[in-house]
């Protein structure tokens, strides 16, 4: 950019460094005392991964409402948590939909032979993801036992790096928080992540009559470079079908 001098001669404009943004002193005073808290190692990692994911992964988001009647029956019959049933449903769908159990990396697809589901669990200061290895080969009761063990270790901050490694897919069960619907961030290079909301009572129409029902909303976020629209929808339908059949 050039500016005109008093003599009518154009001369280059010297770029001046930008001044740092000034704090609004009056506004800051209205907020009371300010306490600066440094994020811990886990919180810094979450922030860094979140920014990187949003910047680099072109994601596709899909949701479906699931009749939760059979899921609740399975929970009562097998004496397990909804999370264990959800892991079983995801694992079965991952086995049936290979691309969902894969990754996009450097212009090609990686498809994995093992189905390892990471489950987000409460940690000492933030959510952490613990991996259930070979989830498709375990019964709901076995999954519940492993989740109980991992949940206890996550709560006390004792999860080891191997217990958080090797995941091919991530599940976040937010039912205990009463959340209806939420979209997760994909954990690169995984192809997808699924969030389950709380089971809620709603009126539903069956055989032309309105009756009481229980619904659960599932939200899938997939990497659109490997798990495209129809395949993502098919995977989500497979998870929903597994839950509704109670298989």
Short mmCIF file of C-alpha atoms in Angstrom, two decimals:
data_model
loop_
_atom_site.label_atom_id
_atom_site.label_comp_id
_atom_site.label_asym_id
_atom_site.label_seq_id
_atom_site.Cartn_x
_atom_site.Cartn_y
_atom_site.Cartn_z
CA UNK A 1 0.00 0.00 0.00
CA UNK A 2 1.20 3.56 -0.82
CA UNK A 3 0.23 6.99 0.52
CA UNK A 4 0.39 10.39 -1.23
CA UNK A 5 2.89 13.00 0.07
CA UNK A 6 2.29 16.76 0.13
CA UNK A 7 4.41 17.03 -3.04
CA UNK A 8 2.16 14.68 -4.95
CA UNK A 9 4.74 11.91 -4.91
CA UNK A 10 3.65 8.42 -3.90
CA UNK A 11 5.82 6.76 -1.34
CA UNK A 12 5.63 3.32 0.34
CA UNK A 13 3.79 3.12 3.63
CA UNK A 14 5.88 1.76 6.47
CA UNK A 15 3.96 -1.01 8.26
CA UNK A 16 3.69 -0.26 11.94
CA UNK A 17 3.47 -3.12 14.45
CA UNK A 18 -0.01 -3.65 15.82
CA UNK A 19 -0.53 -2.72 19.42
CA UNK A 20 -1.61 -5.56 21.70
CA UNK A 21 -5.32 -5.51 22.61
CA UNK A 22 -6.00 -3.39 25.66
CA UNK A 23 -7.93 -4.82 28.56
CA UNK A 24 -11.22 -3.15 29.33
CA UNK A 25 -10.29 -1.89 32.78
CA UNK A 26 -13.82 -0.78 33.64
CA UNK A 27 -15.33 -4.08 32.49
CA UNK A 28 -12.69 -6.10 34.33
CA UNK A 29 -13.41 -4.22 37.56
CA UNK A 30 -17.11 -5.10 37.32
CA UNK A 31 -16.22 -8.81 37.27
CA UNK A 32 -14.69 -8.69 40.74
CA UNK A 33 -11.39 -10.31 41.61
CA UNK A 34 -9.76 -12.35 38.87
CA UNK A 35 -8.22 -15.71 39.74
CA UNK A 36 -5.98 -17.17 37.05
CA UNK A 37 -5.99 -20.97 36.94
CA UNK A 38 -3.49 -22.95 34.88
CA UNK A 39 -4.97 -25.96 33.05
CA UNK A 40 -3.50 -29.29 34.02
CA UNK A 41 -1.81 -31.62 31.56
CA UNK A 42 -5.02 -33.41 30.61
CA UNK A 43 -6.96 -30.20 30.08
CA UNK A 44 -4.19 -28.76 27.89
CA UNK A 45 -4.23 -31.94 25.80
CA UNK A 46 -8.02 -31.74 25.37
CA UNK A 47 -7.80 -28.11 24.26
CA UNK A 48 -5.00 -28.83 21.81
CA UNK A 49 -6.70 -31.89 20.31
CA UNK A 50 -10.04 -30.06 20.03
CA UNK A 51 -8.48 -27.20 18.06
CA UNK A 52 -6.55 -29.57 15.81
CA UNK A 53 -9.63 -31.70 15.12
CA UNK A 54 -11.85 -28.75 14.27
CA UNK A 55 -9.17 -27.39 11.94
CA UNK A 56 -8.27 -30.59 10.09
CA UNK A 57 -11.21 -33.05 10.05
CA UNK A 58 -14.16 -32.45 7.67
CA UNK A 59 -16.89 -34.07 9.75
CA UNK A 60 -20.43 -35.23 9.02
CA UNK A 61 -23.03 -35.28 11.81
CA UNK A 62 -26.08 -37.56 11.89
CA UNK A 63 -28.64 -38.30 14.62
CA UNK A 64 -31.37 -40.87 15.15
CA UNK A 65 -33.96 -41.53 17.86
CA UNK A 66 -33.97 -45.12 19.13
CA UNK A 67 -36.77 -46.99 20.91
CA UNK A 68 -35.01 -47.77 24.20
CA UNK A 69 -37.45 -50.40 25.45
CA UNK A 70 -35.26 -53.40 24.59
CA UNK A 71 -32.14 -51.62 25.83
CA UNK A 72 -33.74 -51.12 29.26
CA UNK A 73 -34.84 -54.76 29.28
CA UNK A 74 -31.26 -55.83 28.57
CA UNK A 75 -29.96 -53.62 31.38
CA UNK A 76 -32.38 -55.19 33.86
CA UNK A 77 -31.99 -58.77 32.59
CA UNK A 78 -28.19 -58.78 32.44
CA UNK A 79 -27.71 -56.41 35.41
CA UNK A 80 -25.40 -54.15 33.44
CA UNK A 81 -25.20 -50.44 32.72
CA UNK A 82 -26.60 -48.78 29.60
CA UNK A 83 -22.97 -48.02 28.67
CA UNK A 84 -22.15 -51.74 28.47
CA UNK A 85 -25.13 -52.35 26.16
CA UNK A 86 -24.15 -49.37 24.02
CA UNK A 87 -20.56 -50.64 23.71
CA UNK A 88 -21.89 -54.05 22.62
CA UNK A 89 -24.13 -52.42 19.99
CA UNK A 90 -21.30 -50.24 18.67
CA UNK A 91 -18.91 -53.19 18.54
CA UNK A 92 -21.37 -55.31 16.53
CA UNK A 93 -21.96 -52.43 14.09
CA UNK A 94 -18.21 -51.78 13.76
CA UNK A 95 -17.64 -55.41 12.83
CA UNK A 96 -20.38 -55.13 10.19
CA UNK A 97 -19.18 -51.75 8.81
CA UNK A 98 -15.39 -51.99 8.34
CA UNK A 99 -14.86 -48.36 7.34
CA UNK A 100 -16.32 -47.16 10.63
CA UNK A 101 -13.62 -49.25 12.30
CA UNK A 102 -10.85 -47.56 10.38
CA UNK A 103 -9.04 -44.30 9.75
CA UNK A 104 -8.14 -41.85 7.01
CA UNK A 105 -4.41 -41.32 7.01
CA UNK A 106 -2.19 -39.63 4.41
CA UNK A 107 -4.62 -40.09 1.53
CA UNK A 108 -5.47 -43.75 2.14
CA UNK A 109 -7.79 -45.85 4.32
CA UNK A 110 -6.66 -48.04 7.22
CA UNK A 111 -9.09 -50.81 8.20
CA UNK A 112 -8.42 -52.59 11.49
CA UNK A 113 -8.97 -56.24 12.33
CA UNK A 114 -9.63 -55.62 16.04
CA UNK A 115 -12.61 -53.68 17.39
CA UNK A 116 -11.40 -51.53 20.30
CA UNK A 117 -13.94 -49.06 21.69
CA UNK A 118 -12.77 -46.06 23.71
CA UNK A 119 -15.31 -44.93 26.32
CA UNK A 120 -15.21 -41.45 27.84
CA UNK A 121 -15.17 -41.59 31.64
CA UNK A 122 -14.99 -38.98 34.42
CA UNK A 123 -11.42 -38.30 35.51
CA UNK A 124 -10.05 -36.26 38.42
CA UNK A 125 -10.38 -32.96 36.53
CA UNK A 126 -11.80 -33.77 33.08
CA UNK A 127 -13.18 -36.56 30.93
CA UNK A 128 -10.70 -39.24 29.85
CA UNK A 129 -11.03 -42.01 27.29
CA UNK A 130 -10.28 -45.60 28.31
CA UNK A 131 -10.09 -48.39 25.73
CA UNK A 132 -12.10 -51.61 25.84
CA UNK A 133 -10.07 -54.02 23.71
CA UNK A 134 -11.82 -56.59 21.50
CA UNK A 135 -15.23 -55.26 22.52
CA UNK A 136 -16.97 -57.33 19.83
CA UNK A 137 -15.76 -60.55 21.47
CA UNK A 138 -17.13 -59.76 24.95
CA UNK A 139 -20.58 -60.30 26.43
CA UNK A 140 -22.45 -57.39 28.08
CA UNK A 141 -21.51 -58.84 31.47
CA UNK A 142 -17.82 -58.98 30.50
CA UNK A 143 -18.01 -55.46 29.13
CA UNK A 144 -19.59 -54.26 32.37
CA UNK A 145 -16.78 -55.81 34.39
CA UNK A 146 -14.13 -54.11 32.28
CA UNK A 147 -15.96 -50.77 32.37
CA UNK A 148 -16.25 -50.94 36.14
CA UNK A 149 -12.52 -51.54 36.42
CA UNK A 150 -11.64 -48.72 34.01
CA UNK A 151 -14.13 -46.32 35.58
CA UNK A 152 -12.54 -46.79 39.00
CA UNK A 153 -9.04 -46.21 37.66
CA UNK A 154 -10.15 -43.16 35.66
CA UNK A 155 -11.77 -41.59 38.71
CA UNK A 156 -8.53 -41.82 40.69
CA UNK A 157 -6.30 -40.79 37.81
CA UNK A 158 -4.57 -44.18 37.65
CA UNK A 159 -5.21 -45.05 33.98
CA UNK A 160 -1.99 -46.01 32.25
CA UNK A 161 -1.10 -45.03 28.66
CA UNK A 162 -1.72 -48.63 27.45
CA UNK A 163 -5.23 -48.48 28.94
CA UNK A 164 -5.92 -45.43 26.79
CA UNK A 165 -4.28 -46.65 23.59
CA UNK A 166 -5.32 -48.64 20.54
CA UNK A 167 -8.90 -47.38 20.20
CA UNK A 168 -10.53 -47.66 16.77
CA UNK A 169 -13.75 -45.82 17.74
CA UNK A 170 -15.04 -43.65 20.61
CA UNK A 171 -18.32 -43.74 22.55
CA UNK A 172 -19.55 -41.04 24.93
CA UNK A 173 -22.56 -42.04 27.05
CA UNK A 174 -23.96 -38.81 28.51
CA UNK A 175 -27.12 -40.35 29.93
CA UNK A 176 -26.12 -39.84 33.56
CA UNK A 177 -25.92 -36.09 32.95
CA UNK A 178 -29.45 -35.84 31.58
CA UNK A 179 -28.15 -34.60 28.22
CA UNK A 180 -30.63 -35.14 25.40
CA UNK A 181 -28.33 -34.72 22.41
CA UNK A 182 -24.67 -33.83 21.86
CA UNK A 183 -22.08 -34.18 19.10
CA UNK A 184 -18.65 -35.48 20.02
CA UNK A 185 -15.29 -34.48 18.61
CA UNK A 186 -13.60 -37.18 16.57
CA UNK A 187 -10.32 -38.45 17.99
CA UNK A 188 -7.96 -38.46 14.99
CA UNK A 189 -7.27 -40.61 13.13
CA UNK A 190 -10.41 -42.56 14.09
CA UNK A 191 -13.19 -42.54 11.50
CA UNK A 192 -16.04 -41.73 13.88
CA UNK A 193 -17.36 -41.10 17.36
CA UNK A 194 -20.83 -41.72 18.81
CA UNK A 195 -22.66 -39.90 21.59
CA UNK A 196 -25.67 -41.34 23.43
CA UNK A 197 -28.07 -39.07 25.28
CA UNK A 198 -30.30 -39.83 28.25
CA UNK A 199 -33.24 -42.21 27.93
CA UNK A 200 -36.36 -40.04 28.13
CA UNK A 201 -40.09 -40.70 28.43
CA UNK A 202 -42.07 -39.53 25.39
CA UNK A 203 -45.48 -40.21 23.81
CA UNK A 204 -45.17 -42.52 20.80
CA UNK A 205 -47.66 -43.86 18.26
CA UNK A 206 -48.00 -47.64 18.07
CA UNK A 207 -50.68 -49.29 15.90
CA UNK A 208 -52.44 -45.96 15.55
CA UNK A 209 -52.64 -45.33 19.28
CA UNK A 210 -50.61 -42.92 21.41
CA UNK A 211 -48.82 -44.66 24.25
CA UNK A 212 -45.92 -44.05 26.63
CA UNK A 213 -42.51 -44.76 25.19
CA UNK A 214 -38.80 -44.37 25.98
CA UNK A 215 -36.44 -42.86 23.45
CA UNK A 216 -32.69 -42.46 23.24
CA UNK A 217 -30.94 -40.12 20.80
CA UNK A 218 -27.72 -41.29 19.17
CA UNK A 219 -25.48 -38.78 17.39
CA UNK A 220 -22.69 -39.92 15.09
CA UNK A 221 -19.86 -37.68 13.93
CA UNK A 222 -17.76 -39.20 11.14
CA UNK A 223 -14.67 -38.21 9.18
CA UNK A 224 -16.17 -37.51 5.75
CA UNK A 225 -12.92 -38.47 4.05
CA UNK A 226 -13.50 -42.16 4.86
CA UNK A 227 -17.04 -42.62 6.22
CA UNK A 228 -19.34 -40.93 3.71
CA UNK A 229 -23.05 -40.13 4.00
CA UNK A 230 -24.67 -43.44 3.08
CA UNK A 231 -22.09 -45.52 4.94
CA UNK A 232 -22.29 -43.31 8.02
CA UNK A 233 -26.08 -43.56 7.96
CA UNK A 234 -25.84 -47.33 7.54
CA UNK A 235 -23.51 -47.64 10.52
CA UNK A 236 -25.79 -45.52 12.71
CA UNK A 237 -28.79 -47.60 11.61
CA UNK A 238 -26.88 -50.77 12.52
CA UNK A 239 -26.22 -49.49 16.05
CA UNK A 240 -29.87 -48.45 16.44
CA UNK A 241 -31.11 -51.78 15.07
CA UNK A 242 -28.94 -53.72 17.51
CA UNK A 243 -30.36 -51.75 20.44
CA UNK A 244 -33.97 -52.03 19.28
CA UNK A 245 -33.72 -55.77 18.69
CA UNK A 246 -32.08 -56.32 22.04
CA UNK A 247 -29.60 -58.66 20.37
#
